[in-house]
Coordinates of C-alpha atoms in Angstrom, one line a residue:
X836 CA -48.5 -55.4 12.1
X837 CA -49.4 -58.1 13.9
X838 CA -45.7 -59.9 15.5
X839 CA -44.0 -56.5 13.5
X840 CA -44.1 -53.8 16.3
X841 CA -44.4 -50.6 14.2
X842 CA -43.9 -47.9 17.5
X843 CA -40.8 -49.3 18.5
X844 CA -38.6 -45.3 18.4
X845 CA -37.1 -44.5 14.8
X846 CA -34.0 -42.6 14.6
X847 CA -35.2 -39.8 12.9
X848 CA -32.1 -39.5 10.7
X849 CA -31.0 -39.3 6.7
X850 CA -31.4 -42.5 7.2
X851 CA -34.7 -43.3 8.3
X852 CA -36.6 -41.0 6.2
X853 CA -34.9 -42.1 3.3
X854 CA -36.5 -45.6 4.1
X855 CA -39.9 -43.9 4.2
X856 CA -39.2 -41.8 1.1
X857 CA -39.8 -38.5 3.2
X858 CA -37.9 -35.6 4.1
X859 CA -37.5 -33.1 6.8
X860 CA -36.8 -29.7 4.9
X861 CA -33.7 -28.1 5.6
X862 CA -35.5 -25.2 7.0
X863 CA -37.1 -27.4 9.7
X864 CA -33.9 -27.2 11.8
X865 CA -33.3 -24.0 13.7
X866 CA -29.7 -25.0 14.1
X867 CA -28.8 -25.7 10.5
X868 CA -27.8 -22.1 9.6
X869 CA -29.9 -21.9 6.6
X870 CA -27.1 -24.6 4.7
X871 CA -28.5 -27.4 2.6
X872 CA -29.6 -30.3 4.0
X873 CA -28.2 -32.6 1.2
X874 CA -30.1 -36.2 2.1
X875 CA -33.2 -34.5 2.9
X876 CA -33.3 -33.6 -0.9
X877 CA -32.4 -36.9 -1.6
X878 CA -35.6 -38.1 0.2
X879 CA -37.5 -35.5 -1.5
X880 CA -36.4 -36.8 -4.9
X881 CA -36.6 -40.3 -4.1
X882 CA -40.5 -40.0 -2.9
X883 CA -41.1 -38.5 -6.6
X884 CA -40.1 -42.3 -7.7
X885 CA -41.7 -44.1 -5.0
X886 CA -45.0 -46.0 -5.1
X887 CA -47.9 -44.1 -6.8
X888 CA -50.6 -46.5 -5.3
X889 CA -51.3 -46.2 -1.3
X890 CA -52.1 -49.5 -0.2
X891 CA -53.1 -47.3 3.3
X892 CA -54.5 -43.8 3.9
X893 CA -54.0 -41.9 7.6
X894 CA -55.9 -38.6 7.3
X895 CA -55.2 -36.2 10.3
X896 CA -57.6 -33.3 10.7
X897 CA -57.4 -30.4 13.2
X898 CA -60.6 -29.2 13.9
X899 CA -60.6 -25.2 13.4
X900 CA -56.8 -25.2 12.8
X901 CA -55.7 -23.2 11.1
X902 CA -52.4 -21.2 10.0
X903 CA -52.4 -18.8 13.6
X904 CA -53.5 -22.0 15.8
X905 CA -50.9 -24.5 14.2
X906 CA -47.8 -20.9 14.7
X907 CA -49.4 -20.6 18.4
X908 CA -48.9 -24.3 19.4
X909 CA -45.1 -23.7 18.0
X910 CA -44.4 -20.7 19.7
X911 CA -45.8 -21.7 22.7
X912 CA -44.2 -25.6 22.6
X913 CA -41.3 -25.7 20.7
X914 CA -40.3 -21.7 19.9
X915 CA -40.7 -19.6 17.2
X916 CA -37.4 -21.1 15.3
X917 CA -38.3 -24.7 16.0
X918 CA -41.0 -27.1 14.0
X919 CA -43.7 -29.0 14.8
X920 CA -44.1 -32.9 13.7
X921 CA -46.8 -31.2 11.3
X922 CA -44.2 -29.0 9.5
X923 CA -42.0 -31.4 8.7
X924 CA -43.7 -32.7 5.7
X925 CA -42.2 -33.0 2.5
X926 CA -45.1 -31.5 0.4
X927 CA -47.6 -28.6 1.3
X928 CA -50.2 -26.3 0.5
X929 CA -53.3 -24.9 1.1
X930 CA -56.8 -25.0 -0.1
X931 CA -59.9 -23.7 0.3
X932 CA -63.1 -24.9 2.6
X933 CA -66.0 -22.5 1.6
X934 CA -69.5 -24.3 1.8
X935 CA -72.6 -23.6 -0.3
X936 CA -75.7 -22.5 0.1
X937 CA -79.3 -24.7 -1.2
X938 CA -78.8 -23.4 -4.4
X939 CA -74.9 -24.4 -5.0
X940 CA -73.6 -20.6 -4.4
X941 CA -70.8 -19.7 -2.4
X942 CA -71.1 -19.3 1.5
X943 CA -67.6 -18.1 2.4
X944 CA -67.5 -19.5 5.7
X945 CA -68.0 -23.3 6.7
X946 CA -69.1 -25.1 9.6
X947 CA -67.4 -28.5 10.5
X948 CA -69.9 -30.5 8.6
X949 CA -69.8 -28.9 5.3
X950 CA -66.3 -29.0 5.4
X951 CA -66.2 -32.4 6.5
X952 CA -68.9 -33.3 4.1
X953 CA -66.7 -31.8 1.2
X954 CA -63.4 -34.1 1.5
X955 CA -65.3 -37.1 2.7
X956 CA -67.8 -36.7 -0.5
X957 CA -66.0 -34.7 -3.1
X958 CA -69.0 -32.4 -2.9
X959 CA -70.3 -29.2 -1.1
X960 CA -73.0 -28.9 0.7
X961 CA -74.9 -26.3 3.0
X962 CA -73.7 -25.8 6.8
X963 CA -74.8 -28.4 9.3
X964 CA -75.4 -31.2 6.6
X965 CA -73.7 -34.7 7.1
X966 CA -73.0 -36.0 3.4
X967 CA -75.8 -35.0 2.0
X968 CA -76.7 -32.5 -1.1
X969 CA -77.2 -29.2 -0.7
X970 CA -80.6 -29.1 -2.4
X971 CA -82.4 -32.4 -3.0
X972 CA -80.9 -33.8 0.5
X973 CA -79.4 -37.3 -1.0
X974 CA -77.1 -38.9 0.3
X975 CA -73.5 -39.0 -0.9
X976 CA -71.2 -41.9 -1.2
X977 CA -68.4 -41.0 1.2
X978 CA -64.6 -42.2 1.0
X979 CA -65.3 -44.4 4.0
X980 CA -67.9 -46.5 2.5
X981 CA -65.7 -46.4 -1.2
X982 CA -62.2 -48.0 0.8
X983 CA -65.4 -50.9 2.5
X984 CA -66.7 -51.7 -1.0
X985 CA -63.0 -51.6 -2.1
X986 CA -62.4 -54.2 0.9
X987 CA -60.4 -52.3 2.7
X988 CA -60.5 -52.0 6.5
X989 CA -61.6 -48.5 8.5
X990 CA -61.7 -46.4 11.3
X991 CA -61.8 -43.0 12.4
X992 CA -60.4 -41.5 15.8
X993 CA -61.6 -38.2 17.8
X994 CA -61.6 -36.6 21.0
X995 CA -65.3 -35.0 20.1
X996 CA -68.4 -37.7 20.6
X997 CA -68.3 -40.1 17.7
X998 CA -72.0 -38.7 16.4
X999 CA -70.2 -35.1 16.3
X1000 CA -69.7 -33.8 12.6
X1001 CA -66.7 -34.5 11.5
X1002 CA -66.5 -38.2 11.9
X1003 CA -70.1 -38.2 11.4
X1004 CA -69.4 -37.5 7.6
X1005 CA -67.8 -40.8 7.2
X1006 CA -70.5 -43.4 8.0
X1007 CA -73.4 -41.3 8.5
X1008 CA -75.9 -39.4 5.7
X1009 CA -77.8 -36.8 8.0
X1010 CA -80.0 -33.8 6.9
X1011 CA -78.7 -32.0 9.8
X1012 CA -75.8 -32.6 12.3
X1013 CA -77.6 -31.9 15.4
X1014 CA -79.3 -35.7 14.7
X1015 CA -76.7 -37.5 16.4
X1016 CA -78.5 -40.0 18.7
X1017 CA -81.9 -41.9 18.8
X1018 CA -83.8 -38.9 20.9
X1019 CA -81.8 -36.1 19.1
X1020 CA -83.7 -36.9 15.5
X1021 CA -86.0 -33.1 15.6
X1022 CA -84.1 -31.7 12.7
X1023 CA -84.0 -35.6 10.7
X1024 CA -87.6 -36.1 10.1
X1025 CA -87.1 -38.1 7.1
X1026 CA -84.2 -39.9 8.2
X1027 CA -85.8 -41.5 10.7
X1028 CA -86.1 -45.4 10.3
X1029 CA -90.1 -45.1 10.8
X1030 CA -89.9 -43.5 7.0
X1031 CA -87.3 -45.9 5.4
X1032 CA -84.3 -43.4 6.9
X1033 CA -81.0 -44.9 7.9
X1034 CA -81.7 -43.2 11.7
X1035 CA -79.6 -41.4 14.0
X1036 CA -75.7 -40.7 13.4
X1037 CA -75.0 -43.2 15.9
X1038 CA -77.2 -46.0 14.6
X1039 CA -75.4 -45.6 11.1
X1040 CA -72.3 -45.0 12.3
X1041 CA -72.1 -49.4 14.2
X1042 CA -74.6 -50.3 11.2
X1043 CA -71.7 -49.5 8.8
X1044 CA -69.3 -51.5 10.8
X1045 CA -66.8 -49.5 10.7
X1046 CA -63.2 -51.7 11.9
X1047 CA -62.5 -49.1 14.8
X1048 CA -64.5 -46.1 16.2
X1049 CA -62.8 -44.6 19.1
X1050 CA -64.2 -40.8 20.9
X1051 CA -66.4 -39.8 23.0
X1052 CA -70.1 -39.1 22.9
X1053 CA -71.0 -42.2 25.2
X1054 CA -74.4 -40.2 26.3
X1055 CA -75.8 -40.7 22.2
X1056 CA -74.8 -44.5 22.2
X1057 CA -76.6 -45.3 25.5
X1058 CA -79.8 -43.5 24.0
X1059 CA -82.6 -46.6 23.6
X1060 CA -83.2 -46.9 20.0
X1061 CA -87.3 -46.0 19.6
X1062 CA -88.0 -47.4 15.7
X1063 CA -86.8 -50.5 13.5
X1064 CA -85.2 -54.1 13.9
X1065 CA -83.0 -52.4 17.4
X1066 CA -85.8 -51.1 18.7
X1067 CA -85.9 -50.9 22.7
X1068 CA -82.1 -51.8 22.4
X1069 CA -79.4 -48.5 23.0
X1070 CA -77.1 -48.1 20.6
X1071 CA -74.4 -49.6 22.3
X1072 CA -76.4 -52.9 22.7
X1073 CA -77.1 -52.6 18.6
X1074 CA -73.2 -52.1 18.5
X1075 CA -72.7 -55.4 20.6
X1076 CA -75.4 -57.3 18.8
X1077 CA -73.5 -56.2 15.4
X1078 CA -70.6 -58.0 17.0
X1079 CA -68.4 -54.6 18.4
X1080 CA -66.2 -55.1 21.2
X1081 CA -67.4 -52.1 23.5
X1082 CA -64.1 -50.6 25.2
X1083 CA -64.4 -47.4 27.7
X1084 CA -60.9 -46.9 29.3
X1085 CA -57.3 -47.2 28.1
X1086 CA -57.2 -50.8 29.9
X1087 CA -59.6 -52.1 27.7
X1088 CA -58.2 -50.4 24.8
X1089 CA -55.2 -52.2 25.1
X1090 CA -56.8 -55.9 25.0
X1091 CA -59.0 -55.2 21.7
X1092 CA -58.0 -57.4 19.8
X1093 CA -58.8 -57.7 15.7
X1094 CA -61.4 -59.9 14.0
X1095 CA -64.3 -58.2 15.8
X1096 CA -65.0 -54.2 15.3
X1097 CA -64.5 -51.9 18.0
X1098 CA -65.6 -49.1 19.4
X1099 CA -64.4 -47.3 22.4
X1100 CA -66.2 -44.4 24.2
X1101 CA -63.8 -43.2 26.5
X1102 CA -66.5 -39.9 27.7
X1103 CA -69.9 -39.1 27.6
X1104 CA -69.8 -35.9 26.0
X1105 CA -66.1 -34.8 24.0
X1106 CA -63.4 -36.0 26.0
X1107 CA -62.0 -33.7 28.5
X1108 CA -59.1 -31.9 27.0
X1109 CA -55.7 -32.0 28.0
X1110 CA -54.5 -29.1 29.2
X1111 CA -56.1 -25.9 30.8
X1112 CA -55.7 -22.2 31.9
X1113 CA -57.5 -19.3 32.3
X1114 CA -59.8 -17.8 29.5
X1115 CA -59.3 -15.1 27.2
X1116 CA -61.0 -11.7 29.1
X1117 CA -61.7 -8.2 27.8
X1118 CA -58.9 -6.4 28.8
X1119 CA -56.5 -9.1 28.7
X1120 CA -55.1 -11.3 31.1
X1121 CA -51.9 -11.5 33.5
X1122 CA -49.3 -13.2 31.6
X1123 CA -49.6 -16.9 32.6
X1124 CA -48.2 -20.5 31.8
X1125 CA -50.7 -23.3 30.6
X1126 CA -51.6 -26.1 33.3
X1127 CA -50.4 -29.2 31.3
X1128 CA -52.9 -31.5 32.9
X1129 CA -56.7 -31.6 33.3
X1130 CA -58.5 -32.9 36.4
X1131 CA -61.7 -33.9 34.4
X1132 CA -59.4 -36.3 32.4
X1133 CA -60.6 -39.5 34.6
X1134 CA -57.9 -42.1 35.3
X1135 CA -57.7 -44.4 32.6
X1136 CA -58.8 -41.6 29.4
X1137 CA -56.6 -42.5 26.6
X1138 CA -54.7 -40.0 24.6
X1139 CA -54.9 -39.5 20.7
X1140 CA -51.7 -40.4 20.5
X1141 CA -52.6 -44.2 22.1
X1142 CA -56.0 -44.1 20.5
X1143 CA -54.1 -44.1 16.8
X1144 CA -51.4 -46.2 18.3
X1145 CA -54.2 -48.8 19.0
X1146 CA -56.1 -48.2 15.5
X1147 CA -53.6 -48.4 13.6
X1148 CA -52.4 -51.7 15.2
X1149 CA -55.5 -52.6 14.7
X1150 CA -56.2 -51.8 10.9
X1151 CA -52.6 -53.0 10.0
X1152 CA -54.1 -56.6 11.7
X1153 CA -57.5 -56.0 10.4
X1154 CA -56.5 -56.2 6.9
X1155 CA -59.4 -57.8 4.8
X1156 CA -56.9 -59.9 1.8
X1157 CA -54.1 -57.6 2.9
X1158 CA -55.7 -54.6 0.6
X1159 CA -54.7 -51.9 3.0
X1160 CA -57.2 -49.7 5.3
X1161 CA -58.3 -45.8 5.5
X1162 CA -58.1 -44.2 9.0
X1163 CA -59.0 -41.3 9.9
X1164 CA -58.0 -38.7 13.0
X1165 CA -59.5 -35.8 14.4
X1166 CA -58.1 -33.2 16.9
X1167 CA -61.5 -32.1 17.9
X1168 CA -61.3 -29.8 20.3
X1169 CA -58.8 -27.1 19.0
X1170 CA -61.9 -25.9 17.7
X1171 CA -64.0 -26.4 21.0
X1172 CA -61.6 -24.5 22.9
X1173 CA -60.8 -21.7 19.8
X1174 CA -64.8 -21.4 20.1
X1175 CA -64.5 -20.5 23.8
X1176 CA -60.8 -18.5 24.1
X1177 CA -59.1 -20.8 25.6
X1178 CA -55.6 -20.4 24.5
X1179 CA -54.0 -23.2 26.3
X1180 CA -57.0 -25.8 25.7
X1181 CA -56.2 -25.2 22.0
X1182 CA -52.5 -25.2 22.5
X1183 CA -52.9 -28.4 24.5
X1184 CA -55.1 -30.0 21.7
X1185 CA -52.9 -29.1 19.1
X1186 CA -50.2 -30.7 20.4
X1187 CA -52.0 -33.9 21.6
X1188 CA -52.6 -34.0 17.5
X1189 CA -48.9 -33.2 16.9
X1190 CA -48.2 -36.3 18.8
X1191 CA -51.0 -38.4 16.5
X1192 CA -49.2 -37.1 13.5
X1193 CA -45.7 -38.4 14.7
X1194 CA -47.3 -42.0 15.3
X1195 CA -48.8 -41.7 12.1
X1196 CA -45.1 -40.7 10.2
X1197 CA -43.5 -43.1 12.6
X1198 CA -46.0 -45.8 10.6
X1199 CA -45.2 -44.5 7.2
X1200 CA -41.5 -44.9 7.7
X1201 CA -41.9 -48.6 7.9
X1202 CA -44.8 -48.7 5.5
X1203 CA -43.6 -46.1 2.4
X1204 CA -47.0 -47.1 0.6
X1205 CA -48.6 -44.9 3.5
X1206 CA -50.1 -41.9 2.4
X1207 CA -50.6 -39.6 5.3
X1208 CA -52.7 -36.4 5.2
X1209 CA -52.6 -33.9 7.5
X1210 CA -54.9 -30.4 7.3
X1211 CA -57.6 -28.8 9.3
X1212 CA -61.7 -28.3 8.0
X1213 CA -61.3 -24.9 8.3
X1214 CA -59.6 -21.6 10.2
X1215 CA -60.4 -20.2 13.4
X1216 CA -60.4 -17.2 15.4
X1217 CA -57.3 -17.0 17.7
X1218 CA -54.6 -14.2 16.5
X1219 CA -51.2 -13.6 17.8
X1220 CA -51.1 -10.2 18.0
X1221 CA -48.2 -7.2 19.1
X1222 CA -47.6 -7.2 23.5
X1223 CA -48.8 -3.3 23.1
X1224 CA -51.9 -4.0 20.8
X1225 CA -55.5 -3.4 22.9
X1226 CA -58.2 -5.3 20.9
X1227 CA -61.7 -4.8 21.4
X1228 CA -62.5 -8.2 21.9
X1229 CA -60.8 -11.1 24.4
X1230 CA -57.1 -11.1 24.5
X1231 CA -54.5 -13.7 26.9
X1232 CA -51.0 -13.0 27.4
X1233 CA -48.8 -16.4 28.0
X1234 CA -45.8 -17.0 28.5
X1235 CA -44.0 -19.4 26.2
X1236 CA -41.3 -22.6 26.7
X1237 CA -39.3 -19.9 25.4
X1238 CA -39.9 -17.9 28.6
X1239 CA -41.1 -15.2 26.1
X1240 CA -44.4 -13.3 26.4
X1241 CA -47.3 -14.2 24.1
X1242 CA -50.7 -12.3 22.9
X1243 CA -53.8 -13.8 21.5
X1244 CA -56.3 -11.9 20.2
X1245 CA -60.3 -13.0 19.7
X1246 CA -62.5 -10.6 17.8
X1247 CA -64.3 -12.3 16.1
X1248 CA -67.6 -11.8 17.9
X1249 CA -68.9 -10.2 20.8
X1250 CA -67.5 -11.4 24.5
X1251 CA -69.4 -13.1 26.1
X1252 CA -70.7 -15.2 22.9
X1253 CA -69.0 -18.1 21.2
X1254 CA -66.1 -16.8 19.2
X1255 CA -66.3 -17.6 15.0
X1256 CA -65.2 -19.8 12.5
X1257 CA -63.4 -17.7 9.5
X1258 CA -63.6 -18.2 6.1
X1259 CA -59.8 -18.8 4.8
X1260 CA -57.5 -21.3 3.1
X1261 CA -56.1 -23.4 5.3
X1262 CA -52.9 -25.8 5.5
X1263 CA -52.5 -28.9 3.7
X1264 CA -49.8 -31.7 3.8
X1265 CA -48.8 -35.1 2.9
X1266 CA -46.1 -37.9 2.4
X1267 CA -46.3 -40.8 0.7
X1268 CA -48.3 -41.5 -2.8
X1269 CA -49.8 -38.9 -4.6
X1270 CA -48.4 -36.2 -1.6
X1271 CA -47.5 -34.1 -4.5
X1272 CA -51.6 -33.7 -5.1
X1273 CA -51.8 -31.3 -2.1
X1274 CA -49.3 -28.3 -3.9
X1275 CA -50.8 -25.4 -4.4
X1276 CA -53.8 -23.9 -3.5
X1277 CA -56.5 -26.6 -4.3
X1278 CA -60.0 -26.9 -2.9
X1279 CA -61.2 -28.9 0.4
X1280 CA -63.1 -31.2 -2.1
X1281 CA -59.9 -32.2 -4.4
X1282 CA -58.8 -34.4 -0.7
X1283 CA -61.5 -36.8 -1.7
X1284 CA -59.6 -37.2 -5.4
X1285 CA -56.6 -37.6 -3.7
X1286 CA -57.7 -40.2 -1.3
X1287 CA -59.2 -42.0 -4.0
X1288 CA -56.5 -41.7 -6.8
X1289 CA -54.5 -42.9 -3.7
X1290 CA -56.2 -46.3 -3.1
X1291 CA -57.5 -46.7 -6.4
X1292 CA -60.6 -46.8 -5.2
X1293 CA -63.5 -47.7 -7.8

């Protein structure tokens, strides 16, 4: 980007998206009476002739979100009849996010790093396994560390820690997930460094040298390194001796500057969400409106909208020989809060991703050889269910923008323990170069092909 200001606000007309080669359908509008929006099918066609070859990649992943969290967030934020920034793709499907088990048969229901492991890789693996094989345990070249070799730049953007397991999939080869700092290695005995392992998620993650890491998970990085060339050094010092600029509040976000790595830890656990209300309780709740604010957001915690404001600023001026870079974004914490029945904590995340896509279209409109990617790692619990309907389980009643009443249902375990992941397709969709890859019902492990095919990446 450099002296080009990419965020400056786009007039989301016919015109603008015909520049980006992208379309709002005509059924995005509520207003439009169901009549054809004639220049949105222009756009459409015109992408079909665009560039074939991404010169940049922006992969947006909801955590746990599936088809009833992404219809919640719209009800709730923009009404039933309206769309989300996330709907208004020109090309979508769904595919499918089942894991394996050691012996390469199906487990029907993934956890985060299987999933992740799966587009990152182009392979399955078990549950809890960070790029790895499900049977021999050996580590997988992932998409990250194809786009370095490639010499493009990199990054990848969360509100979990950095070591948690879907950015750990990128720059990080881990028998198990739980291994994300120096003292958290029980599960990793032979990825420890003391037998010729790569270490902790951490340690791997600066030792790759990824262009921008920005999340949480400060506690991991200021864990003292115990084996190797870093040892008696924390993680952050290794990230500082490997030449990252260490940032930890939006302020020193916004001087980063390109030419050295950085990476920001902006909480010491996940960062706080954004929104809040009460929990989900047997029974049901009094109808309520969601707190838009969050008291244990500290002064100063930058949003995921300003962290992939700032990485992609970043990337665009990172450039190695102006080959392009790979960036990815994770809404972490619709899944945290799905996990706990939190309603508006998952609303509230939602959005806040709903806001990274837009900066992330708002880039691909000035850059058409953008191919942006947005789709979750698997579904989730949360139901919206009839006013009248009793479940069994933990139920909230809100009421919507709309002024309407709301119900959300989770069953799908016991209250009192953390609710489940579930094992169905989920949403995929795109813009830009080789969009038209996502159509249909594919499988979480064709993304890596399409990221690849993208960027040409050998």
């Amino acid at each position: 980007m450099g002296s080009r200001p990419y965020g400056r606000r786009l007039a989301w007309g016919a015109a603008a998206l015909l520049v980006a080669g992208v379309a709002v359908p005509a059924a995005a509008s509520a207003s439009d009476g169901g009549r054809t929006d004639r220049a949105a099918e222009s756009a459409v066609a015109a992408q079909a002739h665009g560039p074939k070859k991404a010169k940049n990649v922006i992969l947006l992943i909801g955590d746990g979100m599936g088809d009833s969290e992404i219809t919640l967030a719209r009800d709730y934020t923009v009404g039933a009849a309206g769309r989300l920034n996330m709907d208004k793709f020109p090309m979508t499907g769904a595919y499918t996010t089942y894991s394996v088990d050691k012996k390469g048969k199906p487990d029907y229901v993934t956890d985060s790093a299987a999933s992740g492991t799966g587009w990152a890789t182009g392979h399955k693996t078990v549950n809890g396994r960070i790029s790895k094989t499900p049977g021999t345990d050996k580590p997988m070249t992932t998409i990250l560390e194809l786009a370095q070799r490639n010499g493009l730049a990199t990054g990848s953007v969360t509100t979990a820690e950095l070591t948690d397991a879907t950015p750990a999939v990128l720059a990080s080869h881990a028998t198990d997930r739980s291994c994300q700092g120096p003292a958290d290695m029980k599960e990793c005995q032979n990825d420890r460094i003391a037998k010729g392992g790569p270490g902790s998620i951490a340690e791997q993650s600066v030792n790759h040298k990824v262009d921008v890491l920005l999340g949480g998970g400060k506690q991991r990085f200021d864990q003292k390194i115990t084996e190797g060339r870093y040892k008696g050094l924390t993680v952050t010092e290794q990230a500082r001796k490997l030449g990252y600029q260490v940032v930890t509040d939006s302020k020193a976000l916004g001087k980063a500057r390109s030419g050295k790595p950085v990476l920001g830890l902006f909480a010491p656990g996940n960062v706080p969400v954004e929104w809040t209300g009460k929990t989900a309780a047997q029974g049901g709740t009094a109808p309520q409106r969601c707190v838009t604010n969050n008291p244990e957001r500290t002064a100063g915690t930058p949003t995921l909208e300003e962290q992939t404001k700032k990485a992609l600023q970043l990337l665009e001026q990172q450039q190695r020989g102006k080959k392009g870079f790979f960036l990815q974004v994770e809404g972490a914490s619709i899944d945290k809060r799905d996990h706990s029945a939190d309603p508006c904590g998952q609303i509230g995340e939602t959005a806040a991703l709903d806001r990274a896509v837009k900066v992330a279209r708002a880039y691909a409109a000035e850059h058409p050889d953008t191919l942006v990617v947005t789709t979750a790692d698997h579904g989730h619990t949360s139901q919206i269910v009839p006013l009248e309907a009793n479940p069994p389980g933990l139920s909230s009643t809100l009421v919507t923008d709309e002024g309407q009443p709301i119900k959300v249902n989770y069953s799908t375990n016991t209250p009192g323990k953390s609710q489940e992941h579930t094992g169905t397709q989920v949403r995929i969709a795109a813009q830009g170069p080789q969009a038209e890859r996502v159509l249909g019902v594919t499988d979480q492990t064709q993304l890596f092909t399409t990221i690849r095919t993208a960027l040409s990446l050998r």
